[in-house]
Coordinates of C-alpha atoms in Angstrom, one line a residue:
L146 CA -97.5 -123.1 -157.7
Y147 CA -93.8 -123.5 -158.5
L148 CA -92.9 -121.7 -155.4
L149 CA -94.9 -124.3 -153.4
S150 CA -93.5 -127.1 -155.3
D151 CA -89.8 -125.9 -154.3
F152 CA -90.9 -125.9 -150.7
I153 CA -92.6 -129.7 -151.2
Y154 CA -89.5 -130.9 -152.8
L155 CA -87.4 -129.9 -149.6
I156 CA -89.6 -131.6 -147.5
L157 CA -90.1 -134.8 -149.5
F158 CA -86.3 -135.1 -150.5
H159 CA -84.4 -133.7 -147.6
I160 CA -86.9 -134.9 -144.8
I161 CA -89.1 -137.6 -145.7
G162 CA -87.1 -139.0 -148.5
Y163 CA -89.6 -140.7 -150.5
R164 CA -88.6 -143.7 -152.2
K165 CA -85.0 -142.2 -152.8
K166 CA -83.5 -145.7 -152.4
V167 CA -85.9 -147.0 -155.1
V168 CA -84.8 -144.2 -157.4
L169 CA -81.3 -144.3 -156.8
S170 CA -81.6 -148.4 -157.3
N171 CA -83.3 -147.8 -161.0
L172 CA -80.6 -145.2 -161.9
K173 CA -77.8 -147.7 -161.2
I174 CA -79.3 -150.5 -163.4
A175 CA -80.5 -148.1 -166.0
F176 CA -77.0 -146.3 -166.3
P177 CA -74.3 -148.5 -164.8
D178 CA -71.4 -146.3 -166.4
K179 CA -72.1 -143.3 -164.6
S180 CA -70.8 -142.5 -161.0
D181 CA -72.5 -142.2 -158.0
T182 CA -72.2 -138.5 -157.9
E183 CA -73.9 -138.2 -161.5
L184 CA -76.7 -140.9 -160.4
K185 CA -77.4 -138.6 -157.4
E186 CA -77.6 -135.3 -159.4
I187 CA -80.4 -136.9 -161.8
R188 CA -82.3 -138.0 -158.8
K189 CA -82.0 -134.6 -157.2
K190 CA -83.4 -133.1 -160.5
F191 CA -85.9 -135.7 -161.0
Y192 CA -87.5 -135.1 -157.3
H193 CA -87.9 -131.3 -158.5
H194 CA -89.5 -132.5 -161.6
F195 CA -91.7 -135.0 -159.9
V196 CA -93.1 -132.4 -157.6
D197 CA -93.5 -129.9 -160.2
I198 CA -96.1 -132.5 -162.1
F199 CA -98.2 -132.6 -159.4
M200 CA -98.4 -128.8 -159.3
E201 CA -99.2 -128.9 -163.0
M202 CA -102.0 -131.3 -162.5
I203 CA -103.5 -129.2 -159.9
K204 CA -103.2 -126.4 -162.2
T205 CA -105.2 -128.3 -165.1
F206 CA -108.5 -127.6 -162.9
T207 CA -108.2 -124.0 -164.0
I208 CA -105.6 -123.3 -167.0
S209 CA -107.3 -122.4 -169.9
E210 CA -107.4 -124.0 -173.4
K211 CA -105.4 -121.1 -174.9
E212 CA -102.6 -121.4 -172.1
I213 CA -102.4 -125.2 -172.3
L214 CA -101.9 -125.0 -175.5
K215 CA -99.2 -122.6 -175.4
R216 CA -97.5 -124.7 -173.0
F217 CA -97.8 -128.0 -174.1
F218 CA -97.6 -128.1 -178.1
I219 CA -97.2 -131.1 -180.8
T220 CA -94.0 -130.2 -183.2
N221 CA -95.6 -132.1 -186.4
E222 CA -99.3 -131.0 -185.7
P223 CA -100.3 -130.8 -189.2
E224 CA -98.9 -134.5 -189.8
V225 CA -100.9 -135.7 -186.8
L226 CA -104.3 -134.3 -187.6
D227 CA -103.9 -135.5 -191.2
F228 CA -102.8 -139.1 -189.8
L229 CA -105.8 -139.1 -187.2
K230 CA -108.1 -137.8 -190.4
K231 CA -107.1 -140.8 -192.3
H232 CA -107.2 -143.2 -189.4
P233 CA -110.1 -142.2 -187.1
S234 CA -109.4 -144.9 -184.9
T235 CA -106.2 -145.0 -183.7
I236 CA -104.2 -146.4 -180.7
I237 CA -101.7 -143.9 -178.8
V238 CA -98.9 -145.3 -176.5
S239 CA -96.8 -143.2 -174.2
S240 CA -94.8 -143.0 -171.2
H241 CA -94.8 -141.6 -167.6
Y242 CA -92.4 -138.9 -168.9
A243 CA -92.2 -135.1 -168.8
N244 CA -95.7 -134.2 -168.7
Y245 CA -98.1 -136.9 -169.6
E246 CA -100.9 -135.0 -167.8
W247 CA -101.2 -132.0 -170.1
F248 CA -100.8 -134.1 -173.3
L249 CA -104.7 -134.5 -172.7
G250 CA -105.0 -130.8 -173.7
Q251 CA -104.5 -131.8 -177.1
N252 CA -107.9 -133.2 -177.0
I253 CA -109.0 -129.8 -177.9
K254 CA -108.1 -130.2 -181.8
V255 CA -109.0 -133.6 -182.1
K256 CA -113.1 -134.0 -183.3
T257 CA -113.3 -137.5 -182.0
N258 CA -113.7 -139.7 -179.1
T259 CA -110.8 -139.9 -177.0
F260 CA -110.4 -142.9 -174.2
G261 CA -107.7 -142.7 -171.7
V262 CA -107.3 -146.0 -170.3
Y263 CA -105.7 -145.9 -166.8
K264 CA -105.9 -148.4 -163.6
K265 CA -108.0 -147.3 -160.9
I266 CA -106.3 -146.3 -157.4
N267 CA -107.1 -147.9 -154.3
N268 CA -107.4 -144.6 -152.6
K269 CA -111.3 -143.2 -153.9
Y270 CA -110.4 -139.3 -153.2
F271 CA -107.2 -139.3 -155.0
D272 CA -108.9 -141.7 -157.9
N273 CA -111.4 -139.1 -158.3
F274 CA -109.0 -136.2 -158.3
I275 CA -107.0 -138.3 -161.1
K276 CA -110.4 -138.6 -163.1
K277 CA -111.5 -135.0 -162.8
S278 CA -108.2 -133.8 -163.9
R279 CA -107.7 -136.1 -166.8
S280 CA -111.5 -135.5 -167.9
R281 CA -110.8 -131.9 -168.0
F282 CA -110.7 -131.6 -172.0
S283 CA -113.4 -134.0 -172.6
T284 CA -111.1 -137.3 -172.7
I285 CA -113.2 -140.1 -171.6
L286 CA -111.5 -142.1 -168.7
V287 CA -111.5 -145.9 -169.1
P288 CA -110.7 -148.3 -166.4
T289 CA -108.4 -151.3 -167.4
K290 CA -111.0 -153.8 -166.6
E291 CA -113.5 -151.9 -168.9
L292 CA -111.5 -151.7 -171.5
F293 CA -112.1 -155.0 -173.6
P294 CA -115.7 -154.8 -173.6
L295 CA -115.9 -150.9 -174.4
M296 CA -113.6 -151.4 -177.5
E297 CA -115.7 -154.3 -178.9
N298 CA -118.9 -152.3 -178.2
N299 CA -117.2 -149.3 -180.4
F300 CA -115.9 -151.5 -183.0
A301 CA -119.2 -153.5 -183.4
N302 CA -121.2 -150.2 -183.5
K303 CA -118.7 -148.3 -185.6
I304 CA -118.1 -145.7 -182.8
Q305 CA -114.8 -144.0 -183.8
G306 CA -112.1 -143.1 -181.2
I307 CA -108.5 -142.3 -180.0
Y308 CA -107.5 -144.9 -177.1
G309 CA -104.4 -143.5 -175.1
F310 CA -102.0 -146.0 -173.4
L311 CA -99.1 -145.4 -170.7
N312 CA -97.5 -148.5 -171.4
D313 CA -94.4 -148.4 -169.4
Q314 CA -95.2 -149.4 -165.9
S315 CA -94.3 -153.2 -165.0
P316 CA -97.1 -155.8 -164.7
K317 CA -97.0 -158.8 -162.4
S318 CA -94.6 -161.2 -163.9
K319 CA -96.8 -164.2 -163.5
K320 CA -99.3 -162.3 -165.8
A321 CA -96.9 -161.2 -168.1
H322 CA -96.9 -162.3 -171.7
Y323 CA -94.0 -161.0 -173.3
W324 CA -90.5 -159.9 -171.8
S325 CA -88.7 -157.0 -173.5
T326 CA -85.3 -155.6 -173.1
F327 CA -85.1 -152.1 -171.3
F328 CA -81.6 -150.6 -170.6
G329 CA -79.9 -154.0 -171.0
V330 CA -82.7 -155.8 -168.6
E331 CA -85.2 -158.3 -169.6
V332 CA -88.6 -157.0 -168.1
P333 CA -92.1 -158.0 -168.2
V334 CA -94.1 -155.5 -170.5
H335 CA -97.8 -154.5 -171.1
T336 CA -99.0 -156.0 -174.5
A337 CA -102.8 -154.8 -174.1
S338 CA -102.1 -152.0 -176.8
E339 CA -100.5 -154.2 -179.6
M340 CA -102.8 -157.1 -179.0
L341 CA -106.1 -154.5 -179.4
A342 CA -104.1 -153.2 -182.4
K343 CA -103.8 -156.2 -184.1
K344 CA -107.2 -157.5 -183.3
Y345 CA -108.8 -154.0 -184.8
N346 CA -106.1 -153.5 -187.1
Y347 CA -105.9 -150.0 -185.7
P348 CA -102.6 -148.2 -186.2
V349 CA -100.2 -147.5 -183.4
I350 CA -98.3 -144.2 -182.6
Y351 CA -95.9 -143.1 -180.0
F352 CA -95.6 -139.6 -178.8
N353 CA -91.8 -138.2 -177.9
T354 CA -92.4 -135.4 -175.2
E355 CA -89.6 -133.2 -174.1
K356 CA -89.5 -130.8 -171.5
I357 CA -88.4 -127.3 -173.1
K358 CA -88.0 -125.5 -169.6
R359 CA -90.3 -125.4 -166.2
G360 CA -93.8 -125.5 -167.5
Y361 CA -93.2 -125.7 -171.3
Y362 CA -93.4 -128.9 -173.3
K363 CA -93.7 -130.3 -176.9
T364 CA -94.0 -133.5 -178.0
T365 CA -93.4 -135.2 -181.6
M366 CA -95.5 -138.2 -183.1
H367 CA -93.4 -141.3 -184.6
I368 CA -95.7 -144.0 -186.4
L369 CA -94.9 -147.3 -185.2
S370 CA -97.0 -149.1 -187.2
E371 CA -100.0 -148.2 -189.9
N372 CA -100.8 -151.7 -190.4
P373 CA -100.3 -153.7 -186.9
R374 CA -101.4 -157.2 -188.5
E375 CA -98.6 -157.0 -191.0
L376 CA -95.8 -157.0 -188.0
P377 CA -94.7 -160.3 -186.1
D378 CA -96.2 -160.5 -182.5
Y379 CA -94.5 -158.2 -180.0
Q380 CA -92.5 -156.0 -182.7
I381 CA -94.6 -153.0 -181.9
T382 CA -94.0 -153.5 -178.3
D383 CA -90.3 -153.6 -178.7
L384 CA -90.5 -150.7 -180.8
F385 CA -92.3 -148.8 -178.0
M386 CA -89.8 -149.9 -175.7
H387 CA -86.6 -148.9 -177.8
E388 CA -88.3 -145.4 -178.4
L389 CA -88.6 -145.0 -174.8
E390 CA -85.4 -145.7 -173.7
I391 CA -83.8 -143.5 -176.3
Q392 CA -86.3 -140.8 -174.9
I393 CA -85.3 -141.1 -171.6
R394 CA -81.5 -141.5 -172.3
K395 CA -81.6 -137.7 -173.5
Q396 CA -82.8 -136.3 -170.2
P397 CA -83.3 -139.2 -167.6
E398 CA -84.1 -136.8 -164.7
Y399 CA -87.9 -136.2 -166.4
Y400 CA -88.6 -140.0 -166.4
F401 CA -91.0 -141.2 -163.4
W402 CA -88.1 -143.5 -161.4
T403 CA -90.5 -143.8 -158.8
H404 CA -92.0 -147.2 -160.2
K405 CA -90.1 -150.1 -159.5
R406 CA -89.5 -151.0 -163.4
F407 CA -86.8 -153.7 -163.0
K408 CA -88.3 -155.6 -159.9
H409 CA -89.1 -158.5 -162.2
A410 CA -85.6 -158.2 -164.0
K411 CA -84.6 -161.6 -165.7
I412 CA -81.1 -160.8 -167.5
I413 CA -78.9 -157.8 -166.9
S414 CA -76.7 -157.4 -169.9
K415 CA -72.7 -157.1 -168.8

């Protein structure tokens, strides 16, 4: 699969040039102090990783439980399992960084319902592909439009569960409730995870994933809040954006720069 990935990279990057301008534009905003040569090197590494992720997504259909736990592990696993035992209903926030697909393999070790929140894709064939891939390890996928009634029903009927959000994509500016700072830029951000955490007083944890080498990842839990109602509004969202930026700055080539994350930017710091 990685040999195939290398071949597809050559076509995608050098022939098709898929979103190369978007990626470079994002990188210039995020790293204004870097030279064009440095930014283009990051872009090149990103496309190698970008294709690898899709190959790893395909591998998800056949990878064994033993293999996925070998290739993707939690550094502070005892702490995570103790936390989830103490808080059986929890909200996890993460992002499109490194391999967010194989994170779902950790569901093998968790003895509770795990709900993955996702936005339906217009292409029904690719949407079905995503659903099958992400449901491999018993994760229950929940379209965003169905999330609120599901959580209300679960809460009313005392059904415990872990709710996972990828919070880094840009919402429509007209629908944004809050703007946060990301790489010195004011951008609209998703706040549903914080709103729901406060509504049900579910703790919020963030997983910082790192790529060790090709096909191997590790992730570490950071607690953003055990008692969300005690924090001012939007502080949890700001904490998430801050953690994400720190994570990206360490190895920027592993973030999904094809997203137009800065398309609604209000202010760029000087």
